[in-house]
Coordinates of C-alpha atoms and ligand atoms in Angstrom, one line a residue:
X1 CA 94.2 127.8 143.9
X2 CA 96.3 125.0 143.0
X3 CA 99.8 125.3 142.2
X4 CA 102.0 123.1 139.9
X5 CA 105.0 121.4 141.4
X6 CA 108.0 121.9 139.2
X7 CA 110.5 119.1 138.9
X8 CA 114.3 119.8 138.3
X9 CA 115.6 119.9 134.9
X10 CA 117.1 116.9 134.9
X11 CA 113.5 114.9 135.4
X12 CA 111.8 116.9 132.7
X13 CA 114.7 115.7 130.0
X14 CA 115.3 112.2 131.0
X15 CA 111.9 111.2 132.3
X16 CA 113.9 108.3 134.0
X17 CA 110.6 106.7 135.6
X18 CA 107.7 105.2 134.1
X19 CA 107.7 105.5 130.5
X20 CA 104.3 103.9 128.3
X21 CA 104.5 104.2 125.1
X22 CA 101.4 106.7 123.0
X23 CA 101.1 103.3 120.8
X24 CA 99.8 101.6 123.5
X25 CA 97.2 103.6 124.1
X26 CA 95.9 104.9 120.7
X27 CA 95.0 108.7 119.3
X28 CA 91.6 107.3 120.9
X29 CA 92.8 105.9 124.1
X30 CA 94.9 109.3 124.6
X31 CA 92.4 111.7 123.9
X32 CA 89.7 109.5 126.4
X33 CA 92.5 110.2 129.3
X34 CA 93.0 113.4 128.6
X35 CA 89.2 114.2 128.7
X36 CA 88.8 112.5 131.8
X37 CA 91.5 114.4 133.9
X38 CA 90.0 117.5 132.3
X39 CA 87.3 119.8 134.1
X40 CA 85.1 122.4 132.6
X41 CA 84.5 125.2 135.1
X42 CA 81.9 127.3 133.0
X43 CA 78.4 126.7 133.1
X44 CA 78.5 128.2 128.4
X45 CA 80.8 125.0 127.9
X46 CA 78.0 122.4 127.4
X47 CA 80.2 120.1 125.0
X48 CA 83.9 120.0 126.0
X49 CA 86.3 117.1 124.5
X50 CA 84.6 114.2 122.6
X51 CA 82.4 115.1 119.7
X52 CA 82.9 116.6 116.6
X53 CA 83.4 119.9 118.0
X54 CA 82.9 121.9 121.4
X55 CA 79.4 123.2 121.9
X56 CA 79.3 126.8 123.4
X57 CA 75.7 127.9 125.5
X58 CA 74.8 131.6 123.1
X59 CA 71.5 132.1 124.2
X60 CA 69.2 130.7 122.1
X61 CA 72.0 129.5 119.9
X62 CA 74.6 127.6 120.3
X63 CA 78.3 128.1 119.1
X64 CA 80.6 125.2 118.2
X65 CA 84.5 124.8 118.1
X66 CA 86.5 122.7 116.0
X67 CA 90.5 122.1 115.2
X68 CA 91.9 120.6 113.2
X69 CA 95.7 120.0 112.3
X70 CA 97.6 118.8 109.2
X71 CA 101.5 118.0 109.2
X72 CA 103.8 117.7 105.6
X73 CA 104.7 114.1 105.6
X74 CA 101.9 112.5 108.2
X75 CA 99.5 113.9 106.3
X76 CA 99.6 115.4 103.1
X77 CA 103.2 114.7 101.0
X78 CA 103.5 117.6 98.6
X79 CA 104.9 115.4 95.8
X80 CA 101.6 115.0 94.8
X81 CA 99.1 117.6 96.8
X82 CA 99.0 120.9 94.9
X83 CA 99.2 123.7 97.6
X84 CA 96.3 125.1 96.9
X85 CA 94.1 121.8 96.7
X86 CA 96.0 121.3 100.5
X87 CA 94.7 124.8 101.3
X88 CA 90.7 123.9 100.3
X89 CA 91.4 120.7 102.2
X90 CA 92.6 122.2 105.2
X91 CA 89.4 124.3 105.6
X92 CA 86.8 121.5 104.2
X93 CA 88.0 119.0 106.7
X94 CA 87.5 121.7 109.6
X95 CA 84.0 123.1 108.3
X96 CA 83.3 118.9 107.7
X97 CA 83.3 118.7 111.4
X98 CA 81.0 122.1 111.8
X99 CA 78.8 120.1 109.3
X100 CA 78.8 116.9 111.3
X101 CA 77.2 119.1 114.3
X102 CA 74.2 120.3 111.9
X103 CA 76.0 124.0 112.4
X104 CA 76.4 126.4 110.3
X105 CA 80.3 127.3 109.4
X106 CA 81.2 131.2 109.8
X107 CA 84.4 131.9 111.3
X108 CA 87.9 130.2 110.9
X109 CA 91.3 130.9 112.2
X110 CA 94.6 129.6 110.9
X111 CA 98.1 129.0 112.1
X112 CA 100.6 127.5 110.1
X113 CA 104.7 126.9 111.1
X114 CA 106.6 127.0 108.1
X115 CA 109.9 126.4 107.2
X116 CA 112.7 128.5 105.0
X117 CA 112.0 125.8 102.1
X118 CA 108.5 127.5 101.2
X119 CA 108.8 130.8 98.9
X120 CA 106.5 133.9 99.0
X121 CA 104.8 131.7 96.1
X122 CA 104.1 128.6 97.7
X123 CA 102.5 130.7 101.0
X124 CA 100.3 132.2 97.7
X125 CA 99.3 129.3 96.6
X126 CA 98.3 127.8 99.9
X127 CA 96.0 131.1 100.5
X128 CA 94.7 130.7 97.1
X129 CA 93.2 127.6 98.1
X130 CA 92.2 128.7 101.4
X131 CA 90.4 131.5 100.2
X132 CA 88.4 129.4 97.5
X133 CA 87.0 127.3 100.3
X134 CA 86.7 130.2 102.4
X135 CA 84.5 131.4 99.3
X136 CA 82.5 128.3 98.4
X137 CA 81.6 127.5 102.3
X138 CA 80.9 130.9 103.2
X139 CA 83.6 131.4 106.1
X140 CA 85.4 134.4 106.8
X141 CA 88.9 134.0 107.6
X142 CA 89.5 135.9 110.6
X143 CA 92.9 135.6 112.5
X144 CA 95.6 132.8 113.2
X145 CA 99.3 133.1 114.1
X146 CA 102.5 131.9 111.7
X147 CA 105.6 130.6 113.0
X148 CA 108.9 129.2 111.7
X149 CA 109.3 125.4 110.9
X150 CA 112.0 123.1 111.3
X151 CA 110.0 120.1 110.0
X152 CA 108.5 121.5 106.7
X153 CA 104.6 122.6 107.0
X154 CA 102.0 122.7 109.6
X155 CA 98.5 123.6 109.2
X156 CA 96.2 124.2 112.1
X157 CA 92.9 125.9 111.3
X158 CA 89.8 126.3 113.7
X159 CA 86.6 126.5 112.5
X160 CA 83.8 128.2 114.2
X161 CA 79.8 127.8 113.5
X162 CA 76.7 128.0 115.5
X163 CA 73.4 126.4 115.3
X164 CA 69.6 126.7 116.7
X165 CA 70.1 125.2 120.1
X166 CA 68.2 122.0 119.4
X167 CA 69.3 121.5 116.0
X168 CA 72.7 120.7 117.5
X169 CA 73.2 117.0 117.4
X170 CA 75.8 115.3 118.7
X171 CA 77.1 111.8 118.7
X172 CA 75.8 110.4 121.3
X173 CA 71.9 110.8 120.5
X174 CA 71.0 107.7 118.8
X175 CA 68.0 105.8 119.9
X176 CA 67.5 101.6 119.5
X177 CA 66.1 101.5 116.0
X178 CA 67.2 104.3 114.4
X179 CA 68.3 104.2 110.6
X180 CA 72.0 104.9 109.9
X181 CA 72.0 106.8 107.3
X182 CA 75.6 107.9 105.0
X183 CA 76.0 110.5 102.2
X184 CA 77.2 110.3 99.1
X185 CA 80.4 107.3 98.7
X186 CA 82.8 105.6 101.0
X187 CA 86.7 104.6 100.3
X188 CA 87.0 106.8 97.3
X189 CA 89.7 109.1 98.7
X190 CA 91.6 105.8 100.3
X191 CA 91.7 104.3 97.0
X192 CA 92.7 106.9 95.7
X193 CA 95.7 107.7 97.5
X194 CA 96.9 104.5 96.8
X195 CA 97.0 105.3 92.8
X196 CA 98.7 108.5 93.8
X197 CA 101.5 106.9 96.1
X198 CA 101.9 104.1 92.9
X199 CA 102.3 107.4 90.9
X200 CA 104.7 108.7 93.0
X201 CA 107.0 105.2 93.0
X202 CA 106.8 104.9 89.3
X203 CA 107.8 108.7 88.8
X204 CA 111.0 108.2 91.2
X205 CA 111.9 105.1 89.6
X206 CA 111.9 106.7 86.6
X207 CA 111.1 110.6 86.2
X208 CA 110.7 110.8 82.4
X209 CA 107.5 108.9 83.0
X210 CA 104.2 111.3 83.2
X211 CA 101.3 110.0 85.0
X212 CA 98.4 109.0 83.3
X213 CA 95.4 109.8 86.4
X214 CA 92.8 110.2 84.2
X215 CA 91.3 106.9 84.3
X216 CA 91.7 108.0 88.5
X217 CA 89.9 111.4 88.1
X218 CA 87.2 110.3 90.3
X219 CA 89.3 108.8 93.3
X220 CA 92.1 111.5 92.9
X221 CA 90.4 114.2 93.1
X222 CA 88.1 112.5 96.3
X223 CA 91.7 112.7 97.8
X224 CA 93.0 115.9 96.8
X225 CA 89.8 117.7 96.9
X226 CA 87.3 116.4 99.3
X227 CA 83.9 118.7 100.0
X228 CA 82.4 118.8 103.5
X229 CA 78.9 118.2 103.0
X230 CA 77.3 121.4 104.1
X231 CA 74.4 120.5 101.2
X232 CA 73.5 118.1 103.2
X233 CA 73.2 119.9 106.5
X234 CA 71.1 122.0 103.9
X235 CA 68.9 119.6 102.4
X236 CA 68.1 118.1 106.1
X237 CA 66.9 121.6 107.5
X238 CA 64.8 122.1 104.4
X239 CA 63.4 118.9 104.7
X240 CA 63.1 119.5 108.8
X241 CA 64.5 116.8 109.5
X242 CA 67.4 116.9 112.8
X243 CA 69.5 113.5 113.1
X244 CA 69.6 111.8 116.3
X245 CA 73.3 111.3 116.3
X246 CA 76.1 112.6 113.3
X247 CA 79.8 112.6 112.7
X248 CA 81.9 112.9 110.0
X249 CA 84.0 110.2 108.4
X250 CA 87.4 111.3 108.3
X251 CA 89.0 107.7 109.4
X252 CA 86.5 105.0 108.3
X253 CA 83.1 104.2 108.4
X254 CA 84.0 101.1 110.7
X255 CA 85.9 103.7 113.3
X256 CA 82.6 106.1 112.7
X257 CA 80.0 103.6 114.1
X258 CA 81.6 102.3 116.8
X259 CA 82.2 106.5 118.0
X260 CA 78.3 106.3 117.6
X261 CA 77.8 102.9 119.5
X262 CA 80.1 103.9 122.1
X263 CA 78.4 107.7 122.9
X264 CA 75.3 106.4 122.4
X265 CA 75.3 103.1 124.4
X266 CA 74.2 101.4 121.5
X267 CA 74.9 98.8 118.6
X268 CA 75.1 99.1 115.1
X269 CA 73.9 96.7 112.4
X270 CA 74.5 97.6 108.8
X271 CA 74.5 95.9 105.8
X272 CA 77.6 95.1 103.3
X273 CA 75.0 95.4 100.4
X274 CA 73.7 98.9 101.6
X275 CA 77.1 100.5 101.9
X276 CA 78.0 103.0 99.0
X277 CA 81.0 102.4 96.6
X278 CA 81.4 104.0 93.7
X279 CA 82.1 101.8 90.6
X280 CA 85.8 103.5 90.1
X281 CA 86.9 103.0 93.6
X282 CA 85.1 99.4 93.6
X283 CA 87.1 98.5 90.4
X284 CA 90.6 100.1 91.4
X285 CA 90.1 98.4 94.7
X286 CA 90.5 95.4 92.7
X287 CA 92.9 96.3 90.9
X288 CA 95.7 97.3 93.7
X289 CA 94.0 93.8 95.0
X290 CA 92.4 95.3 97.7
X291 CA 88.4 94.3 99.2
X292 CA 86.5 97.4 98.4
X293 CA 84.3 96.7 101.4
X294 CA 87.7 96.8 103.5
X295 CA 88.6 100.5 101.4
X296 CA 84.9 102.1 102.4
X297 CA 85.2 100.3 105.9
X298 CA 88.5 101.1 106.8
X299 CA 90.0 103.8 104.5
X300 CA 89.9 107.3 105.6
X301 CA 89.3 110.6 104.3
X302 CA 86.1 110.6 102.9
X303 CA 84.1 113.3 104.8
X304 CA 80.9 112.2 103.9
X305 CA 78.8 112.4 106.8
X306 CA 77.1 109.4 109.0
X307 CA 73.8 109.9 110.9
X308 CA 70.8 108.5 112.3
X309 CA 67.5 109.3 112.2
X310 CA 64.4 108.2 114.1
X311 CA 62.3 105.3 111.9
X312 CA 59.6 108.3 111.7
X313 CA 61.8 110.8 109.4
X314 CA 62.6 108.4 106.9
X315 CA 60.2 109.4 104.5
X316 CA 61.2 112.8 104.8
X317 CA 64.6 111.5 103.4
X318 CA 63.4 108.4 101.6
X319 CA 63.8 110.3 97.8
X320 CA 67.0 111.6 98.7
X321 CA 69.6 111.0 95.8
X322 CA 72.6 110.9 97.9
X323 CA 71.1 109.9 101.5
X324 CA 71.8 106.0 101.6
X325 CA 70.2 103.9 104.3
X326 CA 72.7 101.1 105.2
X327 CA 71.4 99.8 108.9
X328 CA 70.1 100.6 112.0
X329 CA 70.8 100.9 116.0
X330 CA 70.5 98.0 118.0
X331 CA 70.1 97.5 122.2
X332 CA 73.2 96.0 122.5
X333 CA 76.3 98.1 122.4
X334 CA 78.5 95.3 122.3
X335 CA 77.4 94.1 119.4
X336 CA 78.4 95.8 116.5
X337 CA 78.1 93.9 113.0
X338 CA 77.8 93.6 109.2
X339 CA 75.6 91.2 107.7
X340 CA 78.0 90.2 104.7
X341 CA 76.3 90.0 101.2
X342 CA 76.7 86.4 101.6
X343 CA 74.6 87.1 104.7
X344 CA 77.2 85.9 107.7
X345 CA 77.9 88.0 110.7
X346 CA 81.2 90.1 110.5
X347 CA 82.2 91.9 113.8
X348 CA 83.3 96.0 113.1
X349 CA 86.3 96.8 113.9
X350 CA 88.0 100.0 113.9
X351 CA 91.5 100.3 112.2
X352 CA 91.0 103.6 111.6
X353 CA 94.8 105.8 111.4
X354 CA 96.9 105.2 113.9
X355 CA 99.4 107.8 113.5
X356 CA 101.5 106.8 116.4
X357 CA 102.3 103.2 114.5
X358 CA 103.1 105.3 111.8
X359 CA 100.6 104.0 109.7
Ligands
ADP401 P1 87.8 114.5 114.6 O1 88.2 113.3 114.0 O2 86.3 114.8 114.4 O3 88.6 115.7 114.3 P2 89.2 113.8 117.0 O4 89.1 112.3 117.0 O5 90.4 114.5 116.5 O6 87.9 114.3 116.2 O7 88.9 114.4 118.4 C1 87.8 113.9 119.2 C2 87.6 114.8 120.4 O8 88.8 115.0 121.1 C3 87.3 116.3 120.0 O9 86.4 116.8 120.9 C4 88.6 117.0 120.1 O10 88.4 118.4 120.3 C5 89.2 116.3 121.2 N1 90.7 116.3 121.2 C6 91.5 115.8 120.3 N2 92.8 116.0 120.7 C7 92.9 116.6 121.8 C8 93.9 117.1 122.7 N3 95.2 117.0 122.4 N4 93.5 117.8 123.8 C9 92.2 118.0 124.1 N5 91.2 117.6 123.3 C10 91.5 116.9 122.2
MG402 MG1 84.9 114.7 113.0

């Protein structure tokens, strides 16, 4: 067995040695180190660190494993996030990740640290929310563990879900020439955060001043109150088809492809012209003089879900009214590009969220 060698007090405080900082590497370049110094010692765990979720061996089935954590003031800011819209959200962006394994949701746990500012009514409130998702996704809520804060809220919820074996799909299954395929509309909730954190300026500037969101309703309520798309995961088994590769977008479409390029050892190609943005987040982009290719590239949050599919399934999907077709996978996994609409080649790159930059 191997043993841990304990070092004195003093060099766990001051850590006087080597120090690199976590912005150096990334969230991505941390959690590649971590899964390679990691070892799985049972023959069940056939997915460990680097999808979506884990992917457990049940027999037949498969189980998957998700987590997912949100923290007041990284990311939600209560000024504006009703608690119970933070409550669905909590669960939708954990079952969003079941979804992106073509799983079905069923179980979720939920811890939460919270500190001596939240009443009996607020913790209400937060349930309310979780139970309405709970309720519309079909999960039962079945444990967790609470805890006192000292830095205001903390949300950790896991979500559990199982699958068909071979209906799993995982991100690293694309083949060369696979459409990619995205649901529904990208850079909504980004753009829409921005008209909330304008709000929120105007308002402490000057408090007797209401705002007016209802010209936002669309992109607001993308941020406040975003849907995992379990439909979808729906629509494709009723239509038999099984993607090759999936994830979900929760920090860009740019950041999404190159995960899928990267696990599958592929490129991507897609086209500006192909990628869907709704009319109120194209126009508000504008507006807070933003590009709202940048927004749906680059802005996070949306939870739609990205996928390919072999050339051969595409008329099984063709007719679908929120399915969109915006590229496909290429031999080369170091090339990674958008044809512009004025038809020049623009490299992906992933900004994604770095939450160690703060940003
Ligand atoms: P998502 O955006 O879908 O939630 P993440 O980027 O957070 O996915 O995580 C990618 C992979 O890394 C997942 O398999 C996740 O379980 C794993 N992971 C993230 N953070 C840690 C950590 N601190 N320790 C171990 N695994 C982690
Ligand atoms: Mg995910």
């Amino acid at each position: 067995m191997q043993t841990l060698k304990i070092s004195n007090a003093h060099q766990i405080i001051f850590m006087t040695e080597k120090r690199t900082e976590l912005s150096d590497l990334g969230e991505f370049g941390l959690i590649d180190r971590i899964q390679q110094q990691v070892t799985l010692h049972n023959a069940t765990s056939l997915k460990g660190i680097g999808d979506d979720a884990a992917i457990i061996s049940a027999g037949e089935e498969s189980i998957v494993v998700s987590t997912d954590m949100l923290l007041e003031g990284v990311h939600f800011d209560l000024s504006y996030m009703p608690l119970q819209h933070l409550g669905y959200k909590s669960v939708a962006v954990n079952i969003s990740d079941i979804a992106a394994m073509n799983a079905r949701p069923e179980q979720i746990v939920i811890s939460l640290a919270i500190s001596n500012r939240f009443s009996l009514e607020a913790v209400d409130a937060l349930y309310e929310g979780i139970r309405a998702a709970c309720e519309s996704y079909k999960v039962d809520l079945v444990g967790g563990d609470t805890s006192s804060s000292v830095s205001g809220l903390i949300i950790s919820i896991t979500a559990i879900g199982r699958a068909p074996k071979n209906n799993i799909v995982q991100r690293s299954g694309a083949k060369a020439n696979d459409i990619i395929c995205v649901t529904g509309d990208l850079g909504a909730a980004y753009v829409g955060l921005q008209v909330l954190e304008r709000e929120k300026q105007v308002f402490l500037t000057n408090p007797a001043m209401q705002p007016d969101l209802e010209k936002y309703e669309y992109l607001v309520g993308r941020q406040l109150k975003p849907e995992a798309r379990m439909d979808i995961i729906h629509d494709l088994t009723e239509r038999k088809c099984v993607p090759t590769s999936m994830i979900d977008i929760s920090d860009g479409l740019a950041s999404e492809l190159l995960h899928l390029s990267k696990h599958s050892r592929l490129g991507v190609k897609i086209f500006e012209d192909k990628v869907p943005i709704d009319h109120d987040t194209y126009e508000t982009a504008i507006e807070f003089k933003m590009d709202p290719i940048t927004c749906a590239l680059n802005g996070g949050e949306d939870y739609e879900l990205l996928f390919t599919i072999a050339p051969a399934d595409y008329e099984k999907l063709k007719n679908h009214p929120d399915i969109h077709f915006i590229g496909h996978m290429h031999d080369n996994p170091n090339q990674n590009v958008m044809i512009s609409k004025q038809q020049t080649l623009v490299p992906i790159n992933a900004q994604g969220w770095n939450h160690f930059k703060g940003e």
